[in-house]
Coordinates of C-alpha atoms in Angstrom, one line a residue:
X224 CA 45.1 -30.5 43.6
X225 CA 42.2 -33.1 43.3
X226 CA 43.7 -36.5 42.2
X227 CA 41.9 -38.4 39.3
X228 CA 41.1 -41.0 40.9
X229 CA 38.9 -38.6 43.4
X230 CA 36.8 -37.0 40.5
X231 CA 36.2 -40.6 39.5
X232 CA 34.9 -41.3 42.2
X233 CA 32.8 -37.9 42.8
X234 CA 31.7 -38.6 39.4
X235 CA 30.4 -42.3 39.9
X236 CA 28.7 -40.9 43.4
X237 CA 26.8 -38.3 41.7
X238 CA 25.5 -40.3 38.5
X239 CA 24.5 -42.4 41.4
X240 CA 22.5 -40.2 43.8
X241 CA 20.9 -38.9 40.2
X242 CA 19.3 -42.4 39.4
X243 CA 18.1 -42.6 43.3
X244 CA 16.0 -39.2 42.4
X245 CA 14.9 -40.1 38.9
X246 CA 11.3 -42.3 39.4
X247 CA 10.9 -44.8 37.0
X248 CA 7.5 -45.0 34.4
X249 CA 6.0 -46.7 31.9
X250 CA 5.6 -45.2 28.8
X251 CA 1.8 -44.8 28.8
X252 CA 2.1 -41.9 31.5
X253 CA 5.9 -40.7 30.3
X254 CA 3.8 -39.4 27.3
X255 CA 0.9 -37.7 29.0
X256 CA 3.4 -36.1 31.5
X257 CA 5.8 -35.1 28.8
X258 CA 3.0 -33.3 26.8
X259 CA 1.9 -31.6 30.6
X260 CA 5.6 -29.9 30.6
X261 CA 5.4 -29.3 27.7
X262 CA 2.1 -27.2 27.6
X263 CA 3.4 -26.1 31.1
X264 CA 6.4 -24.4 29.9
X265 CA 4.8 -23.2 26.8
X266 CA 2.5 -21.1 29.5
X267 CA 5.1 -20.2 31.4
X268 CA 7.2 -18.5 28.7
X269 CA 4.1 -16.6 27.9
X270 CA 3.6 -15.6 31.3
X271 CA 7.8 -14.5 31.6
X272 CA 7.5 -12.8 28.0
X273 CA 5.2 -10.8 29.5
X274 CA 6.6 -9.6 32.7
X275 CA 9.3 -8.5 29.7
X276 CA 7.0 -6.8 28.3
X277 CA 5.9 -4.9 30.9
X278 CA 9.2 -3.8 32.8
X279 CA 9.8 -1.9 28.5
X280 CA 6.0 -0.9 28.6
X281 CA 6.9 1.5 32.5
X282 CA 10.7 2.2 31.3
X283 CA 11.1 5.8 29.5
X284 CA 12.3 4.3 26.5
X285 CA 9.3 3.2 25.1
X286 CA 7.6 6.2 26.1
X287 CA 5.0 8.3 24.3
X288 CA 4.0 11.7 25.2
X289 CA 1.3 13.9 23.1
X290 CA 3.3 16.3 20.4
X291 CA 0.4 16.9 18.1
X292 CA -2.2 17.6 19.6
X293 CA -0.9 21.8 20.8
X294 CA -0.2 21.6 16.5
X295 CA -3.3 20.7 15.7
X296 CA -5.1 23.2 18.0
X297 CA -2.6 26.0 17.2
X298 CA -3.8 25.1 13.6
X299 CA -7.8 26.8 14.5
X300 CA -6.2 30.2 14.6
X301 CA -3.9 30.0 11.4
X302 CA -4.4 29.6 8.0
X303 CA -3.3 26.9 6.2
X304 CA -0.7 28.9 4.5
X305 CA 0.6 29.9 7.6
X306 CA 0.1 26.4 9.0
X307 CA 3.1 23.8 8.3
X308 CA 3.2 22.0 11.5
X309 CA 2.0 18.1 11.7
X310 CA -0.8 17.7 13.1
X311 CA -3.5 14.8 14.4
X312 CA -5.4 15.4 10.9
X313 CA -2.0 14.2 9.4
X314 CA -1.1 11.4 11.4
X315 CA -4.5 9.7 10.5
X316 CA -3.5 10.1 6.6
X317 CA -0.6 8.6 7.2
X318 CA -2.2 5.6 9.1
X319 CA -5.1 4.9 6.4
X320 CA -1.8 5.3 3.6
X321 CA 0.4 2.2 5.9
X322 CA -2.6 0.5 6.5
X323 CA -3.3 0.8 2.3
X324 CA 0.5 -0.4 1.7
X325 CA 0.3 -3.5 4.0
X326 CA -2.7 -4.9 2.9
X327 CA -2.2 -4.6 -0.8
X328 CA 1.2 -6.8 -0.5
X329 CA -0.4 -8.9 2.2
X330 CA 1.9 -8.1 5.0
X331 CA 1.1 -8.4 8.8
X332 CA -1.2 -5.6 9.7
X333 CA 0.7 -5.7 12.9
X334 CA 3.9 -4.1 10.8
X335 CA 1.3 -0.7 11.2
X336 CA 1.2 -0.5 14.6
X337 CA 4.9 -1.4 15.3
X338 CA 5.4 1.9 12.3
X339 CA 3.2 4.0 14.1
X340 CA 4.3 3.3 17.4
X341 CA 8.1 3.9 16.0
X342 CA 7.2 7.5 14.5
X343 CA 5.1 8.4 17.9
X344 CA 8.0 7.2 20.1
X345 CA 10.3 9.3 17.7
X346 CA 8.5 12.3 17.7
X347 CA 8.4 11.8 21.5
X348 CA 11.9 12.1 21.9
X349 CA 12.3 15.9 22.0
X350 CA 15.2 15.7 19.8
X351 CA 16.1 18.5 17.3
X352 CA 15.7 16.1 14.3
X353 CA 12.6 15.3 15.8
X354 CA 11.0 18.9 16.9
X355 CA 11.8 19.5 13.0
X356 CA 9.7 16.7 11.7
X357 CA 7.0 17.9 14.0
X358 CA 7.4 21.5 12.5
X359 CA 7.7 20.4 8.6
X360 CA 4.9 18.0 7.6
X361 CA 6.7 17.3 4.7
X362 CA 9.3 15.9 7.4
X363 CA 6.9 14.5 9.1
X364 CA 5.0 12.2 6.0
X365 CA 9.1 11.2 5.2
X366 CA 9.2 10.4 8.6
X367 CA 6.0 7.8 8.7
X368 CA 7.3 6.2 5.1
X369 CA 10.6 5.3 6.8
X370 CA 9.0 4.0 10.3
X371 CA 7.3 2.0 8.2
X372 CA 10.0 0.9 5.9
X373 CA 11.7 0.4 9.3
X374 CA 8.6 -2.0 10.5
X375 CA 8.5 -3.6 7.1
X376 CA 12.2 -4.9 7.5
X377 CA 11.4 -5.6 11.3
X378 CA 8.7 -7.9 11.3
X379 CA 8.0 -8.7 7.4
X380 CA 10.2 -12.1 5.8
X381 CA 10.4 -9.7 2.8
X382 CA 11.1 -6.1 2.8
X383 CA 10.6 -2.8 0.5
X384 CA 13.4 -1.7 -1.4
X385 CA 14.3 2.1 -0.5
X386 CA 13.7 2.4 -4.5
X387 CA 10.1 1.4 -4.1
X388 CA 9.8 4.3 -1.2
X389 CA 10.8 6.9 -3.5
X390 CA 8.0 5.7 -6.0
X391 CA 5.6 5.7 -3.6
X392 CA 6.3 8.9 -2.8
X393 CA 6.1 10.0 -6.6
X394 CA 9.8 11.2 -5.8
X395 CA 9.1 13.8 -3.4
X396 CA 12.1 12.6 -1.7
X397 CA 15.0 10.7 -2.6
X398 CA 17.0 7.6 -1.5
X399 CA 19.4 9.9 0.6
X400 CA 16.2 11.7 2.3
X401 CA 15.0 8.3 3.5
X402 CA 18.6 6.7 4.8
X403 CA 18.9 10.4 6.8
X404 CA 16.0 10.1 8.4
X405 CA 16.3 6.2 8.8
X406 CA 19.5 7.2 10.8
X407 CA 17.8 10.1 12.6
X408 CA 15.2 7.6 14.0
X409 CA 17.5 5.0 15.1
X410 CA 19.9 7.6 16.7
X411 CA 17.0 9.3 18.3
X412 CA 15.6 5.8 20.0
X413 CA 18.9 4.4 20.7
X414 CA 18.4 1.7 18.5
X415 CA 15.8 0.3 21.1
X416 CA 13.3 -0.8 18.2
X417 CA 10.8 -3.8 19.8
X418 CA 8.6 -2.2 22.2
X419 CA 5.4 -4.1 23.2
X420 CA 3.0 -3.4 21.1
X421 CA -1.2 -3.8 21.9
X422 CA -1.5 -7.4 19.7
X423 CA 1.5 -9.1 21.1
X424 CA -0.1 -8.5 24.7
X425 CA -3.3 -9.7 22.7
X426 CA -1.2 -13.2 21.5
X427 CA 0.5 -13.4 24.5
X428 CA -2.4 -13.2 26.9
X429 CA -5.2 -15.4 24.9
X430 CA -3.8 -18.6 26.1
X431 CA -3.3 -17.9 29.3
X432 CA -7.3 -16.9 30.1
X433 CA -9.8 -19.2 31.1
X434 CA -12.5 -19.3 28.5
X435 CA -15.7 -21.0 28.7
X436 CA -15.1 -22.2 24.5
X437 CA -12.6 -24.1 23.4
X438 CA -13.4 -24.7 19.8
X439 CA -10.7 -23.0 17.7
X440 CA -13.3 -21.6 15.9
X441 CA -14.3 -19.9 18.7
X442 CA -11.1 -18.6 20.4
X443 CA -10.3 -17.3 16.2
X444 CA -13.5 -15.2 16.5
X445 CA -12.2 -13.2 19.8
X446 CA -8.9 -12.5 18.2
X447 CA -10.2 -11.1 15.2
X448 CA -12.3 -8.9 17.0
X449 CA -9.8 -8.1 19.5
X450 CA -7.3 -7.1 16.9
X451 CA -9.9 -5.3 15.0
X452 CA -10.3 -3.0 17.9
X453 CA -7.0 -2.2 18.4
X454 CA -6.6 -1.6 14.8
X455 CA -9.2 1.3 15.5
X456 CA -7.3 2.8 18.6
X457 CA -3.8 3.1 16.0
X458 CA -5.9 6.2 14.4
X459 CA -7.5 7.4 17.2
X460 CA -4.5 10.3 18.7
X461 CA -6.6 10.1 22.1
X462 CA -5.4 6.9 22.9
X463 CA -1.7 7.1 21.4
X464 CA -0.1 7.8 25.2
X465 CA -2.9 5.1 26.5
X466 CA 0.0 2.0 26.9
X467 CA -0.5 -1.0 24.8
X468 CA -1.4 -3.5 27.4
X469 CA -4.0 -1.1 28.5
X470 CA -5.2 -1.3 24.6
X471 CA -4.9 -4.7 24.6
X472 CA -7.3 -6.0 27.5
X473 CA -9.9 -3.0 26.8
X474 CA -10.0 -4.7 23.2
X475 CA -10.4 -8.4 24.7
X476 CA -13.3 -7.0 27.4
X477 CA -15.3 -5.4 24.3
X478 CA -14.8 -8.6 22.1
X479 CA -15.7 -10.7 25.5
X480 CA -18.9 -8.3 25.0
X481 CA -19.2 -9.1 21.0
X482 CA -19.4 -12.8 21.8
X483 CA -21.8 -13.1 24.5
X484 CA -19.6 -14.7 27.0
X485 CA -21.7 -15.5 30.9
X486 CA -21.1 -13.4 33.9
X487 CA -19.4 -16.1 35.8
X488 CA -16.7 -16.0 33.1
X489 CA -16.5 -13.3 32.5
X490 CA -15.6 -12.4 36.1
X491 CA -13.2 -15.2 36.1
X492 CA -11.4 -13.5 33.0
X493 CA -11.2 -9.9 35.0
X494 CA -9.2 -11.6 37.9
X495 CA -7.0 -13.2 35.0
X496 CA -6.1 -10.4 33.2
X497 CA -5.2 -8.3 36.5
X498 CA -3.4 -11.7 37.4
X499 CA -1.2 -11.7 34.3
X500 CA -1.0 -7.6 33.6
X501 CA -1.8 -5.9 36.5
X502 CA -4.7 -4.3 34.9
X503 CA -8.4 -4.1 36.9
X504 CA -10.1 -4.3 34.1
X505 CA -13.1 -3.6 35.5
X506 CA -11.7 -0.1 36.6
X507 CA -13.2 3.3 35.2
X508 CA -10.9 4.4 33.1
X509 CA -10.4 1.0 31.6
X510 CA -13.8 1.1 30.9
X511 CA -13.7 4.3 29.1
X512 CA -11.1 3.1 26.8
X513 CA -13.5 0.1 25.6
X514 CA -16.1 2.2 25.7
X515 CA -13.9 5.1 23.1
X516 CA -13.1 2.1 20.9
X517 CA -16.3 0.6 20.7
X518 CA -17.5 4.0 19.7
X519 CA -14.8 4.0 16.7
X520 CA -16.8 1.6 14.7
X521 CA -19.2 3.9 13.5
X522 CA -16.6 6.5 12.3
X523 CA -16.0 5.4 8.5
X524 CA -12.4 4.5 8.0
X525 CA -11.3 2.9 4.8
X526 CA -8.4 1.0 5.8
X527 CA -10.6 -1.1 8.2
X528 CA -12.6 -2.3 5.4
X529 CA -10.3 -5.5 4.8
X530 CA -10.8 -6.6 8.5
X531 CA -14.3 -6.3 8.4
X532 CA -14.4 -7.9 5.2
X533 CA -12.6 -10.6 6.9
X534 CA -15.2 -11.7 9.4
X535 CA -17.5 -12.8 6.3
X536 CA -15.1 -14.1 4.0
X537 CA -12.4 -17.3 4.0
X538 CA -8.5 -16.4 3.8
X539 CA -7.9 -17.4 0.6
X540 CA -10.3 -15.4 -1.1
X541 CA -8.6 -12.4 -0.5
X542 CA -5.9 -11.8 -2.5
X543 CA -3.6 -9.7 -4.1
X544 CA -4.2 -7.4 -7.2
X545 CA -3.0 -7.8 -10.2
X546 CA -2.2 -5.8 -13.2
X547 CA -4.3 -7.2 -16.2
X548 CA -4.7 -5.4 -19.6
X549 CA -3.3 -2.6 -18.2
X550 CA -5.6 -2.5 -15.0
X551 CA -6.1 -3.9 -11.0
X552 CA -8.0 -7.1 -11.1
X553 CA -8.3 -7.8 -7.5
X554 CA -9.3 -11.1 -7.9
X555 CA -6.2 -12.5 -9.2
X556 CA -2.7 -13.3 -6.6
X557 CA 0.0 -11.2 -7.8
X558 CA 2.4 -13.5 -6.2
X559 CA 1.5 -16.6 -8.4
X560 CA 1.0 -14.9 -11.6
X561 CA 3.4 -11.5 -11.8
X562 CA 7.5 -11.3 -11.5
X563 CA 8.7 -9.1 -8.2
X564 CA 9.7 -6.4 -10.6
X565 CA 5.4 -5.9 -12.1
X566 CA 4.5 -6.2 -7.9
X567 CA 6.3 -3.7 -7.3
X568 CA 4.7 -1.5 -10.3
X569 CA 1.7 -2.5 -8.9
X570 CA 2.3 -1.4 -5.5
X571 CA 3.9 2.2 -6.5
X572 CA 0.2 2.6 -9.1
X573 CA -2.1 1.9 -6.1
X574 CA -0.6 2.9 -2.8
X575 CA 1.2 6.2 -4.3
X576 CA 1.0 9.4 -2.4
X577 CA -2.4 10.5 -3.8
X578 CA -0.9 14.1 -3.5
X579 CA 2.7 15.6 -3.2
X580 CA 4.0 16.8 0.0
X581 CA 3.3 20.5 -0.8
X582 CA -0.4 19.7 -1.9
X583 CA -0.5 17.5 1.5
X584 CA -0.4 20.6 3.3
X585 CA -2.6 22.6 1.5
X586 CA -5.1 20.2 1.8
X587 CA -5.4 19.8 5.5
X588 CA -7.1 23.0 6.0

């Protein structure tokens, strides 16, 4: 046993040797040192968020394989009577409905790709529950309302009540179908629900690169094109098994191309992004992927009109709609000026299933 007395005095040495290493400063320099660590640490945590990102991005848990694409070419040689298997026609109908959801209550349109990439990893898993939503389309739609009810409740401060599911499925299914599948999903991906998704590569990486602007006004302008471009590769089924980080720096390349930004940095943003991802993204298949997206803005898609709509307009000026004299006026907030009970009337009126699940299938022929 160690007297008192000792530790005392092990204590007192200690404290001492500690003020021999501590340098003393004035407070002029204490303040532009302590706003360094600061920002140094801040970069640092991005740069260890995401090495975390990319040891889930190579594990098998977060892995998606192709499912639909055998459907939809099976599809060619049956009618669509005969035809009741999901295919790539039906994930995009699914993806303009989330993206139709998500902008009319003014969540995050990050919640879509966090749903989508929790149905794709689901349908990955080769489970029986699985295989049968990939065989029943009628599974398969119940299956994207609950991923992203699951997002919603993820990622959103406010989430969907099951009871506004079942209205914006015009009741095609009932509280108990979406719980059971709810369970079937989180059984089927053990629960492992935050996987790294293409825009939090895009947020993490944007401070970390070397630009040659430093206005905000500037740095805004790459981000909203960046993410606009990955919002394009959510619908696209040929780059669904491309990983997200992959996504992500083919996106920041094309809206490095957008802006007009010199050689010289551009080169110096290549080394950076293999630096902090591992990605050469001047390689040939990165290329391709940029190129595949870029190529994506001239196929109409409905759902992108808010983000396009965004680059000419302020914030603020797009708002909610609003129920008034019995109709949408979109150019009143529904949050200001209607109770939670008329949003959600509003919500089940304009982002309802425009069809039932039987019509859904008939449809896709």
């Amino acid at each position: 046993y160690i007297s008192l007395p000792v530790l005392v005095l092990d204590l007192q040495s200690t404290m001492t040797h500690i003020q021999q290493i501590i340098k003393p400063t004035n407070m002029a320099s204490t303040d532009h040192e302590l706003q360094s660590s600061v920002d140094d640490f801040r970069l640092s945590s991005f740069i260890d968020r995401l090495d975390v990102m990319k040891r889930q991005e190579q594990s098998s848990i977060y892995h998606i394989s192709d499912c639909l694409s055998a459907q939809s070419t099976r599809k060619a040689s049956l009618s669509s009577s005969a035809n009741t298997n999901a295919d790539i026609w039906c994930r995009s109908q699914m993806v303009q409905w989330c993206y139709a959801v998500v902008d009319f209550v003014h969540f995050n349109r990050e919640t879509v790709l966090s749903a989508m990439q929790l149905l794709d990893r689901f349908v990955s898993t080769n489970t029986s529950k699985s295989i049968n939503v990939i065989a029943d389309r009628r599974q398969y739609q119940l299956a994207t309302m609950t991923a992203l009810y699951l997002a919603i409740k993820i990622h959103e401060p406010q989430t969907l009540e099951i009871g506004m599911m079942v209205q914006l499925g015009k009741g095609a299914y009932a509280s108990s179908d979406f719980y059971q599948m709810e369970f079937n999903m989180l059984s089927a991906l053990k629960w492992h629900l935050h996987g790294p998704t293409a825009t939090a590569y895009l947020e993490h990486l944007l401070p970390l690169l070397t630009l040659a602007y430093e206005s905000r006004n500037d740095r805004g302008h790459l981000r909203n094109h960046a993410r606009y471009y990955i919002e394009l590769s959510t619908s696209d089924y040929d780059l669904v098994t491309v990983s997200p980080s992959k996504i992500a720096v083919a996106a920041i390349i094309n809206s490095l191309r957008r802006l007009t930004v010199s050689k010289h940095a551009f080169s110096i943003i290549i080394k950076e992004l293999k630096q902090y991802t591992g990605i050469d993204a001047a390689a040939k298949h990165i290329l391709a992927i940029a190129q595949r997206m870029h190529k994506l803005q001239n196929i109409p898609k409905p759902y992108l009109a808010p983000r396009v709509k965004a680059f000419t307009q302020q914030p603020e000026t797009c708002n909610r709609g609003a129920v008034k004299n019995g109709q949408i006026d979109s150019t009143e907030d529904v949050s200001k000026k209607s109770p939670p009970s008329q949003i959600r009337n509003v919500v089940s009126r304009r982002c309802s299933m425009d069809t039932s699940p039987t019509t859904f299938v008939a449809n896709s022929a």
